[in-house]
XYZ file of N, CA and C in Angstrom:
564
model
N -2.002 23.102 39.773
C -0.832 22.263 39.684
C 0.348 23.083 39.182
N 1.398 23.123 39.929
C 2.557 23.917 39.533
C 3.598 23.084 38.800
N 4.125 22.057 39.465
C 5.184 21.252 38.878
C 4.967 19.792 39.217
N 5.250 18.951 38.246
C 5.177 17.505 38.446
C 6.436 16.893 37.859
N 7.103 16.049 38.628
C 8.395 15.487 38.215
C 8.344 13.964 38.241
N 8.916 13.358 37.190
C 8.991 11.898 37.085
C 10.442 11.509 36.850
N 10.936 10.621 37.653
C 12.266 10.057 37.443
C 12.076 8.608 37.018
N 12.557 8.275 35.828
C 12.370 6.921 35.316
C 13.707 6.248 35.044
N 13.887 5.084 35.612
C 15.103 4.331 35.296
C 14.991 3.785 33.871
N 16.123 3.662 33.213
C 16.125 3.183 31.833
C 15.735 1.707 31.800
N 14.856 1.373 30.875
C 14.467 -0.010 30.634
C 14.613 -0.278 29.143
N 15.466 -1.213 28.826
C 15.728 -1.543 27.426
C 14.445 -1.997 26.719
N 13.667 -2.845 27.377
C 12.439 -3.361 26.766
C 11.428 -2.246 26.528
N 11.295 -1.333 27.476
C 10.351 -0.232 27.292
C 10.797 0.713 26.187
N 12.096 0.953 26.079
C 12.633 1.790 25.005
C 12.322 1.158 23.645
N 12.553 -0.137 23.529
C 12.285 -0.841 22.267
C 10.797 -0.826 21.962
N 9.958 -1.072 22.978
C 8.507 -1.061 22.773
C 8.010 0.301 22.297
N 8.515 1.366 22.909
C 8.092 2.722 22.531
C 8.493 3.033 21.093
N 9.662 2.576 20.681
C 10.094 2.828 19.308
C 9.345 1.961 18.308
N 8.898 0.785 18.717
C 8.047 -0.023 17.840
C 6.683 0.633 17.662
N 6.201 1.316 18.698
C 4.939 2.065 18.579
C 5.105 3.173 17.550
N 6.239 3.884 17.601
C 6.510 4.915 16.582
C 6.476 4.291 15.187
N 7.129 3.157 15.040
C 7.177 2.485 13.740
C 5.769 2.097 13.288
N 4.986 1.575 14.202
C 3.629 1.150 13.871
C 2.795 2.326 13.367
N 2.910 3.458 14.035
C 2.157 4.646 13.622
C 2.649 5.142 12.265
N 3.959 5.182 12.076
C 4.523 5.645 10.805
C 4.147 4.735 9.639
N 4.049 3.450 9.883
C 3.818 2.515 8.784
C 2.337 2.269 8.497
N 1.439 2.890 9.274
C 0.005 2.687 9.027
C -0.408 3.101 7.619
N 0.042 4.258 7.163
C -0.312 4.713 5.812
C 0.242 3.784 4.754
N 1.442 3.284 4.968
C 2.044 2.357 4.024
C 1.211 1.076 3.927
N 0.752 0.565 5.070
C -0.090 -0.646 5.061
C -1.408 -0.395 4.336
N -1.981 0.793 4.521
C -3.226 1.132 3.813
C -2.993 1.169 2.304
N -1.870 1.755 1.889
C -1.560 1.826 0.462
C -1.334 0.444 -0.130
N -0.675 -0.427 0.601
C -0.456 -1.793 0.117
C -1.795 -2.495 -0.085
N -2.681 -2.385 0.910
C -4.011 -2.997 0.771
C -4.763 -2.428 -0.438
N -4.655 -1.127 -0.628
C -5.316 -0.483 -1.763
C -4.801 -1.042 -3.091
N -3.480 -1.183 -3.225
C -2.904 -1.725 -4.460
C -3.275 -3.192 -4.666
N -3.293 -3.975 -3.607
C -3.659 -5.389 -3.737
C -5.111 -5.524 -4.176
N -6.001 -4.794 -3.522
C -7.428 -4.881 -3.859
C -7.685 -4.326 -5.253
N -7.100 -3.166 -5.562
C -7.289 -2.574 -6.895
C -6.765 -3.504 -7.978
N -5.567 -4.044 -7.752
C -4.987 -4.962 -8.729
C -5.845 -6.195 -8.930
N -6.384 -6.744 -7.837
C -7.229 -7.937 -7.941
C -8.519 -7.630 -8.696
N -9.126 -6.490 -8.419
C -10.367 -6.114 -9.111
C -10.106 -5.901 -10.601
N -9.076 -5.137 -10.922
C -8.751 -4.867 -12.332
C -8.373 -6.152 -13.053
N -7.601 -6.994 -12.388
C -7.223 -8.282 -12.983
C -8.456 -9.158 -13.205
N -9.346 -9.177 -12.223
C -10.589 -9.952 -12.352
C -11.448 -9.458 -13.506
N -11.594 -8.153 -13.623
C -12.368 -7.583 -14.736
C -11.684 -7.917 -16.061
N -10.361 -7.832 -16.072
C -9.613 -8.161 -17.288
C -9.806 -9.607 -17.703
N -9.840 -10.511 -16.735
C -10.046 -11.935 -17.049
C -11.466 -12.161 -17.539
N -12.440 -11.523 -16.890
C -13.834 -11.681 -17.316
C -14.074 -11.078 -18.702
N -13.380 -10.008 -19.013
C -13.575 -9.320 -20.288
C -12.641 -9.846 -21.378
N -11.882 -10.895 -21.116
C -10.916 -11.418 -22.075
C -11.648 -12.185 -23.188
N -11.267 -11.905 -24.403
C -11.823 -12.589 -25.564
C -10.684 -13.274 -26.300
N -11.000 -14.399 -26.920
C -9.975 -15.147 -27.657
C -9.422 -14.348 -28.827
N -10.241 -13.574 -29.455
C -9.776 -12.836 -30.623
C -9.097 -11.516 -30.260
N -9.048 -11.176 -28.973
C -8.402 -9.936 -28.521
C -7.040 -10.283 -27.903
N -5.955 -10.004 -28.596
C -4.643 -10.445 -28.113
C -4.136 -9.665 -26.889
N -4.394 -8.394 -26.810
C -3.868 -7.579 -25.710
C -5.006 -6.907 -24.959
N -5.220 -7.345 -23.742
C -6.219 -6.717 -22.890
C -5.476 -5.836 -21.887
N -5.602 -4.511 -21.974
C -4.845 -3.614 -21.084
C -5.212 -3.793 -19.612
N -6.414 -4.252 -19.324
C -6.797 -4.455 -17.929
C -5.933 -5.526 -17.260
N -5.589 -6.557 -18.033
C -4.712 -7.596 -17.475
C -3.345 -7.004 -17.111
N -2.814 -6.170 -17.977
C -1.514 -5.552 -17.710
C -1.566 -4.618 -16.500
N -2.629 -3.819 -16.412
C -2.769 -2.919 -15.267
C -2.921 -3.707 -13.953
N -3.713 -4.762 -14.000
C -3.901 -5.600 -12.806
C -2.594 -6.227 -12.354
N -1.836 -6.757 -13.302
C -0.533 -7.353 -12.980
C 0.418 -6.276 -12.452
N 0.382 -5.095 -13.058
C 1.234 -3.994 -12.599
C 0.936 -3.622 -11.147
N -0.351 -3.490 -10.791
C -0.717 -3.139 -9.414
C -0.303 -4.228 -8.421
N -0.462 -5.480 -8.815
C -0.064 -6.574 -7.926
C 1.457 -6.589 -7.728
N 2.213 -6.376 -8.806
C 3.670 -6.320 -8.684
C 4.113 -5.128 -7.835
N 3.446 -4.012 -8.001
C 3.746 -2.836 -7.190
C 3.481 -3.121 -5.702
N 2.393 -3.814 -5.413
C 2.085 -4.174 -4.030
C 3.154 -5.112 -3.468
N 3.613 -6.059 -4.247
C 4.661 -6.984 -3.803
C 5.952 -6.219 -3.517
N 6.288 -5.264 -4.384
C 7.493 -4.458 -4.154
C 7.354 -3.613 -2.882
N 6.174 -3.070 -2.634
C 5.944 -2.272 -1.438
C 6.042 -3.141 -0.173
N 5.518 -4.355 -0.238
C 5.613 -5.283 0.901
C 7.074 -5.611 1.176
N 7.815 -5.905 0.123
C 9.237 -6.225 0.261
C 9.999 -5.043 0.874
N 9.723 -3.854 0.392
C 10.369 -2.656 0.915
C 10.030 -2.449 2.391
N 8.778 -2.670 2.767
C 8.357 -2.506 4.161
C 9.056 -3.518 5.065
N 9.196 -4.745 4.606
C 9.864 -5.781 5.402
C 11.333 -5.431 5.608
N 11.993 -5.004 4.543
C 13.417 -4.652 4.638
C 13.619 -3.446 5.551
N 12.796 -2.407 5.403
C 12.978 -1.218 6.232
C 12.626 -1.498 7.692
N 11.664 -2.366 7.957
C 11.335 -2.705 9.346
C 12.486 -3.478 9.982
N 13.062 -4.395 9.243
C 14.207 -5.162 9.754
C 15.380 -4.227 10.078
N 15.636 -3.280 9.176
C 16.719 -2.310 9.393
C 16.426 -1.439 10.614
N 15.190 -0.977 10.741
C 14.780 -0.150 11.883
C 14.955 -0.908 13.200
N 14.527 -2.178 13.217
C 14.666 -2.989 14.427
C 16.129 -3.139 14.825
N 16.984 -3.382 13.858
C 18.417 -3.521 14.156
C 18.987 -2.231 14.732
N 18.632 -1.094 14.144
C 19.121 0.193 14.636
C 18.611 0.477 16.048
N 17.348 0.208 16.302
C 16.769 0.442 17.628
C 17.426 -0.469 18.660
N 17.689 -1.717 18.301
C 18.351 -2.633 19.241
C 19.766 -2.170 19.563
N 20.475 -1.647 18.576
C 21.823 -1.112 18.822
C 21.777 0.093 19.761
N 20.846 1.004 19.509
C 20.706 2.185 20.364
C 20.292 1.768 21.775
N 19.375 0.818 21.876
C 18.921 0.347 23.188
C 20.077 -0.272 23.971
N 20.915 -1.020 23.295
C 22.078 -1.624 23.951
C 23.047 -0.547 24.432
N 23.264 0.458 23.608
C 24.154 1.571 23.987
C 23.617 2.291 25.217
N 22.326 2.588 25.222
C 21.709 3.267 26.356
C 21.713 2.389 27.599
N 21.560 1.090 27.418
C 21.575 0.164 28.542
C 22.950 0.151 29.197
N 23.990 0.154 28.390
C 25.350 0.181 28.926
C 25.652 1.489 29.653
N 25.053 2.590 29.186
C 25.287 3.900 29.797
C 24.353 4.168 30.980
N 23.413 3.253 31.242
C 22.413 3.444 32.311
C 21.728 4.802 32.146
N 21.011 4.935 31.043
C 20.432 6.201 30.620
C 19.109 6.503 31.332
N 19.176 6.691 32.655
C 17.991 7.085 33.401
C 17.612 8.512 33.009
N 16.318 8.823 33.074
C 15.902 10.166 32.658
C 14.904 10.764 33.649
N 14.737 12.061 33.535
C 13.825 12.813 34.392
C 12.967 13.708 33.503
N 11.664 13.704 33.767
C 10.730 14.620 33.111
C 10.179 15.532 34.184
N 10.066 16.804 33.841
C 9.457 17.760 34.757
C 8.416 18.561 33.975
N 7.180 18.500 34.428
C 6.072 19.201 33.784
C 5.736 20.433 34.612
N 5.734 21.585 33.967
C 5.331 22.827 34.617
C 4.257 23.486 33.753
N 3.718 24.559 34.228
C 2.706 25.288 33.458
C 3.300 25.916 32.203
N 4.590 26.201 32.205
C 5.238 26.863 31.071
C 5.903 25.880 30.104
N 6.435 24.770 30.614
C 7.252 23.920 29.755
C 7.343 22.487 30.262
N 7.983 21.674 29.433
C 8.370 20.313 29.806
C 9.893 20.282 29.762
N 10.486 19.802 30.843
C 11.937 19.663 30.898
C 12.275 18.178 30.874
N 13.341 17.865 30.180
C 13.808 16.484 30.093
C 15.322 16.491 30.228
N 15.853 15.578 30.999
C 17.295 15.435 31.045
C 17.690 14.001 31.351
N 18.828 13.641 30.803
C 19.470 12.356 31.045
C 20.975 12.590 30.995
N 21.769 11.535 30.837
C 23.223 11.683 30.848
C 23.758 12.413 29.619
N 23.023 12.370 28.520
C 23.493 12.980 27.274
C 22.936 14.359 26.999
N 21.715 14.613 27.424
C 21.084 15.869 27.030
C 20.240 16.462 28.154
N 20.033 17.754 28.009
C 19.208 18.522 28.926
C 18.340 19.417 28.054
N 17.043 19.115 27.970
C 16.149 19.828 27.058
C 15.018 20.503 27.823
N 14.570 21.606 27.261
C 13.424 22.307 27.807
C 12.568 22.775 26.635
N 11.312 22.336 26.619
C 10.403 22.699 25.533
C 9.206 23.434 26.110
N 8.944 24.619 25.577
C 7.717 25.316 25.939
C 6.545 24.537 25.356
N 5.399 24.655 25.979
C 4.230 23.927 25.517
C 3.853 24.288 24.078
N 4.230 25.470 23.630
C 3.863 25.927 22.294
C 4.506 25.089 21.179
N 5.638 24.440 21.432
C 6.276 23.642 20.375
C 5.600 22.288 20.198
N 4.809 21.883 21.183
C 4.035 20.654 21.035
C 2.754 21.004 20.291
N 2.518 20.313 19.191
C 1.353 20.641 18.384
C 0.097 19.911 18.819
N 0.258 18.700 19.354
C -0.908 17.928 19.764
C -0.459 16.723 20.581
N -1.459 15.966 21.014
C -1.181 14.693 21.668
C -2.131 13.661 21.091
N -1.807 12.401 21.280
C -2.694 11.336 20.835
C -2.613 10.174 21.811
N -3.633 9.344 21.763
C -3.685 8.129 22.567
C -3.665 6.972 21.573
N -2.655 6.128 21.676
C -2.538 4.991 20.770
C -2.221 3.760 21.600
N -3.140 2.794 21.549
C -3.047 1.604 22.395
C -2.982 2.072 23.847
N -1.963 1.720 24.591
C -1.840 2.162 25.991
C -0.811 3.270 26.137
N -0.646 4.082 25.129
C 0.398 5.100 25.138
C -0.183 6.486 24.935
N 0.334 7.425 25.693
C 0.053 8.845 25.518
C 1.244 9.409 24.759
N 0.990 10.010 23.601
C 2.062 10.471 22.729
C 1.964 11.985 22.576
N 3.043 12.679 22.905
C 3.120 14.130 22.740
C 3.893 14.416 21.467
N 3.284 15.137 20.531
C 3.891 15.410 19.229
C 4.620 16.747 19.252
N 5.875 16.692 18.917
C 6.716 17.876 18.870
C 6.803 18.344 17.423
N 6.305 19.543 17.133
C 6.333 20.108 15.774
C 5.707 19.196 14.722
N 4.555 18.630 15.018
C 3.804 17.780 14.085
C 4.592 16.579 13.576
N 5.471 16.057 14.356
C 6.307 14.942 13.927
C 5.988 13.695 14.738
N 5.986 12.553 14.067
C 5.827 11.285 14.766
C 7.175 10.846 15.331
N 8.237 11.175 14.632
C 9.570 10.798 15.076
C 9.925 11.528 16.371
N 9.690 12.841 16.401
C 10.001 13.641 17.582
C 8.787 13.653 18.504
N 8.697 12.625 19.312
C 7.577 12.502 20.233
C 8.076 12.084 21.605
N 7.254 12.366 22.580
C 7.459 11.812 23.914
C 6.336 10.823 24.135
N 6.707 9.625 24.557
C 5.732 8.561 24.705
C 5.703 8.103 26.161
N 4.494 8.041 26.717
C 4.301 7.593 28.091
C 3.310 6.435 28.076
N 3.734 5.326 28.675
C 2.889 4.131 28.691
C 1.957 4.166 29.893
N 0.736 3.737 29.659
C -0.253 3.655 30.727
C -0.110 2.274 31.371
N 0.429 2.254 32.590
C 0.636 1.009 33.329
C -0.190 1.048 34.606
N -0.675 -0.095 35.003
C -1.466 -0.170 36.235
C -0.651 0.273 37.444
N 0.632 -0.078 37.463
C 1.473 0.248 38.620
C 1.798 1.737 38.710
N 1.671 2.465 37.605
C 2.026 3.882 37.575
C 0.863 4.758 37.116
N -0.360 4.369 37.469
C -1.544 5.100 37.008
C -1.586 6.533 37.535
N -1.111 6.754 38.751
C -1.128 8.096 39.324
C -0.263 9.046 38.494
N 0.941 8.602 38.134
C 1.837 9.416 37.296
C 1.211 9.664 35.932
N 0.681 8.608 35.320
C 0.077 8.728 33.988
C -1.081 9.725 34.016
N -1.928 9.632 35.014
C -3.073 10.536 35.105
C -2.644 11.989 35.286
N -1.574 12.204 36.048
C -1.078 13.575 36.218
C -0.522 14.115 34.901
N 0.211 13.289 34.178
C 0.735 13.708 32.869
C -0.430 14.005 31.933
N -1.392 13.102 31.908
C -2.552 13.268 31.026
C -3.315 14.552 31.365
N -3.435 14.857 32.645
C -4.105 16.075 33.077
C -3.402 17.325 32.540
N -2.064 17.347 32.675
C -1.279 18.463 32.139
C -1.490 18.582 30.634
N -1.332 17.479 29.952
C -1.373 17.460 28.488
C -2.750 17.861 27.979
N -3.769 17.368 28.616
C -5.128 17.667 28.188
C -5.444 19.156 28.292
N -4.897 19.817 29.303
C -5.110 21.253 29.462
C -4.313 22.065 28.451
N -3.147 21.565 28.045
C -2.224 22.349 27.229
C -2.313 22.071 25.726
N -2.700 20.855 25.336
C -2.648 20.471 23.917
C -3.992 19.950 23.436
N -4.127 19.927 22.125
C -5.346 19.364 21.541
C -5.081 17.923 21.110
N -6.137 17.139 21.069
C -6.046 15.736 20.693
C -5.914 15.610 19.184
N -4.958 14.821 18.713
C -4.797 14.521 17.296
C -5.569 13.236 17.013
N -6.739 13.378 16.430
C -7.611 12.227 16.219
C -7.180 11.366 15.038
N -6.291 11.866 14.187
C -5.798 11.059 13.068
C -4.943 9.899 13.547
N -4.257 10.082 14.648
C -3.377 9.045 15.174
C -4.054 8.272 16.293
N -4.870 8.954 17.088
C -5.531 8.307 18.220
C -6.488 7.243 17.732
N -6.592 6.207 18.516
C -7.526 5.155 18.190
C -8.915 5.602 18.590
N -9.862 5.410 17.706
C -11.211 5.897 17.928
C -11.945 5.115 19.030
N -11.695 3.813 19.109
C -12.435 2.949 20.000
C -11.960 3.024 21.453
N -10.751 3.441 21.672
C -10.174 3.472 23.018
C -10.772 4.638 23.814
N -10.975 4.395 25.053
C -11.474 5.448 25.924
C -10.408 5.744 26.952
N -10.064 7.037 27.105
C -9.023 7.449 28.040
C -9.616 7.427 29.452
N -8.788 7.027 30.428
C -9.149 6.910 31.848
C -9.896 5.681 32.112
């Protein structure tokens, strides 16, 4: 295989969906930490309540349990606010791109991936991509170990031939990042 080229018209909904996938991957660790604080706080609080004696005025376990629960509430609040802000920013960018009719072209070669649209013309050698992952129905190419700087390709029934060709290129050139990829999903 020498060169494979994809021309994709801009779709506002697909742009928003791809950026929500980025958000979902980025926020996974935060969700795990919130669960950890909620469970830890509940266990410590429960032990503190069980170990509470009438003649003991200050049980430190109760304070630690309350602290962990409050920390979890603050983390949940922060996650909700930052997600709302992210959604607003993505919707603004999507609207801007929609008005500009930001169609793009990807070209896969043995040496590099080329991308161009109305604003930019980029060429990345395969060496700058550190890995790829499969998340839900998306093939994600990681640029310099970053979740933010990624190329995302959706696996659609109508475009399976294109997806399979991209996957073939990527599989030969990059290694799978199993930390992000879903374990249960099977590619192809």
